[in-house]
């Protein structure tokens, strides 16, 4: 297999920079698609506006003057005579073109026009003259140190040198059926389009390929599940269960009751439950899962609940302990930071069956964890886990019932496509007595008002979350707020009277947990954090959230973050501070409906945030867009199913490779 470093032109420095962009293989490189195109039309000096891109023909009118700067930089200036008069051309780092630019030569210049100075800063010069009237320029995501031109050259070079190694995932008969161009041609066109029509055609084809591979995986897992969908018929002592439900300090909403009912029915069938419990942030999914665990316990089985973060796992653990405190049920917490000895004890007791319920993180699916009679597996915030991870936990039991929980409002049609045979329970109704979360969008010069609002909240004995995009200043962009910097500022403003602390992803699990406990007990009044706080954390007395550089986050992320407040009976506030882009944020002032917000997000940002904020790599697409490409998705779903299930294709290289990608080698 050829490697990135084998591509001509890629040296150690570019290799490092590419890696920073997540490009580590030739496949990654050639599938680093342009995120947009610039349509460049032949222009003339009169019609082109100041600062605009221009492509213009002309004759070299003066000998280029070359200036060299240190570290290999150089700049060349000359005059170009065009149809509408002369213009100065300046171009960087093309000293090697000098000898070709003799006076009188006809060239085409591509660049940006500065009307006042009458200069074009050129990005490229072509000698043979462009054939068509328009040029479509691909525009790539970049990192500091790599130009658009660099990456474009690397991609073209890689395609030239290693086209044989680029794997095509669309089976030949399907290519024929849809009249798709082959992969090599498609890649070539997507990076070097000559016409919009061709571009459209190959874009569709590459999207199809991506969705085909994705749906193949979904279908494969679905089939595996079906092969093994006989579950255990459980007998739940409803009377005992109701006793526990009566002890809950609030009344369940109708939707919660309905969800509990759905789950109980599933447990009592000899079919294996495979259910998604969906409900917006704060809708009260956790208690439903606890009731399910208790029912499963009453039927005589162990339960496991997996959460995406240690903070969340610990919180669930504490809440479940509280709910079950008058019983002799043995509940344990198993997370990465659990001490080794403790872990070993828990492993042993899970295997012996003396632990009835276990709550944890990924630690629950480590190989050395075995269960005695695992009957129910629940994953919270399920979109945060990869498909394979979820499968792993499932396979720990013989045929445990499965419950997934998600706050991400996935439209039902998508859910059906992506999860297929999964049943759904939806909690729409918010618990009674919830007040609206008042949301304010503020600009940076309104900080004084914000501090006043914070002060008022603190004086009424409430607690505050403060969120920043960075941990420390200088991580890349320096103009963004950081946790460390805000800590200093908050200390100055409130430090005399109130306790302030921080939490972020780089802290050890145990330290994070300690801080959360302190915050929960109101020993900390202002908690400054990155988005680690994002999922699930529940502190009722925290009524205010202040988010700095809010424009840096997707709307769905903001919605999830905001869901941390408004959990108790007191009125809550969310303040979004932003230097720019405040218009986009206004939707947050208008609605608290996660569904509406995610739709809006989708409209504004395209794909990416549909399945929540930090979804697993499974659902990140390079080119497809689940919303826009729904029709292609449906085709890919049916075609991949047919391909998967037709034994004639079992020896196919593509099929083998796809399956290997799912189950690992
Ligand atoms: P999510 O669905 O986001 O996981 P949680 O389960 O964390 O939401 O619930 C949010 C808060 O609402 C918790 O403090 C929980 O105790 C509380 N809660 C849940 N159901 C009800 C209810 N029916 N009435 C009042 N409070 C409830
Ligand atoms: Mg939750």
mmCIF file with all atom_site columns, C-alpha atoms and ligand atoms in Angstrom, residues 279-286 312 315-316 380-381 405-407 535-538 564 567, ligand 2:
data_model
loop_
_atom_site.group_PDB
_atom_site.id
_atom_site.type_symbol
_atom_site.label_atom_id
_atom_site.label_alt_id
_atom_site.label_comp_id
_atom_site.label_asym_id
_atom_site.label_entity_id
_atom_site.label_seq_id
_atom_site.pdbx_PDB_ins_code
_atom_site.Cartn_x
_atom_site.Cartn_y
_atom_site.Cartn_z
_atom_site.occupancy
_atom_site.B_iso_or_equiv
_atom_site.pdbx_formal_charge
_atom_site.auth_seq_id
_atom_site.auth_comp_id
_atom_site.auth_asym_id
_atom_site.auth_atom_id
_atom_site.pdbx_PDB_model_num
ATOM   1  C  CA  . UNK A 1 279 ? -36.879 12.769 24.392 1.00 0.00 ? 279 UNK A CA  1
ATOM   2  C  CA  . UNK A 1 280 ? -35.532 16.276 24.328 1.00 0.00 ? 280 UNK A CA  1
ATOM   3  C  CA  . UNK A 1 281 ? -33.066 17.388 26.997 1.00 0.00 ? 281 UNK A CA  1
ATOM   4  C  CA  . UNK A 1 282 ? -34.717 17.537 30.388 1.00 0.00 ? 282 UNK A CA  1
ATOM   5  C  CA  . UNK A 1 283 ? -37.718 15.458 29.360 1.00 0.00 ? 283 UNK A CA  1
ATOM   6  C  CA  . UNK A 1 284 ? -36.922 12.893 32.050 1.00 0.00 ? 284 UNK A CA  1
ATOM   7  C  CA  . UNK A 1 285 ? -35.555 9.834  30.311 1.00 0.00 ? 285 UNK A CA  1
ATOM   8  C  CA  . UNK A 1 286 ? -33.349 8.759  33.194 1.00 0.00 ? 286 UNK A CA  1
ATOM   9  C  CA  . UNK A 1 312 ? -22.764 11.438 33.735 1.00 0.00 ? 312 UNK A CA  1
ATOM   10 C  CA  . UNK A 1 315 ? -24.498 11.193 38.444 1.00 0.00 ? 315 UNK A CA  1
ATOM   11 C  CA  . UNK A 1 316 ? -26.722 8.334  37.317 1.00 0.00 ? 316 UNK A CA  1
ATOM   12 C  CA  . UNK A 1 380 ? -27.593 6.814  27.456 1.00 0.00 ? 380 UNK A CA  1
ATOM   13 C  CA  . UNK A 1 381 ? -26.956 9.454  24.802 1.00 0.00 ? 381 UNK A CA  1
ATOM   14 C  CA  . UNK A 1 405 ? -31.725 6.725  25.002 1.00 0.00 ? 405 UNK A CA  1
ATOM   15 C  CA  . UNK A 1 406 ? -31.166 9.825  22.961 1.00 0.00 ? 406 UNK A CA  1
ATOM   16 C  CA  . UNK A 1 407 ? -31.947 13.497 23.253 1.00 0.00 ? 407 UNK A CA  1
ATOM   17 C  CA  . UNK A 1 535 ? -24.542 16.022 28.208 1.00 0.00 ? 535 UNK A CA  1
ATOM   18 C  CA  . UNK A 1 536 ? -26.955 15.054 30.868 1.00 0.00 ? 536 UNK A CA  1
ATOM   19 C  CA  . UNK A 1 537 ? -25.597 16.768 33.967 1.00 0.00 ? 537 UNK A CA  1
ATOM   20 C  CA  . UNK A 1 538 ? -28.392 17.719 36.317 1.00 0.00 ? 538 UNK A CA  1
ATOM   21 C  CA  . UNK A 1 564 ? -28.286 22.017 31.795 1.00 0.00 ? 564 UNK A CA  1
ATOM   22 C  CA  . UNK A 1 567 ? -34.181 21.650 35.571 1.00 0.00 ? 567 UNK A CA  1
HETATM 23 MG MG1 . LIG B 2 .   ? -30.080 12.355 30.195 1.00 0.00 ? 2   LIG B MG1 1
#
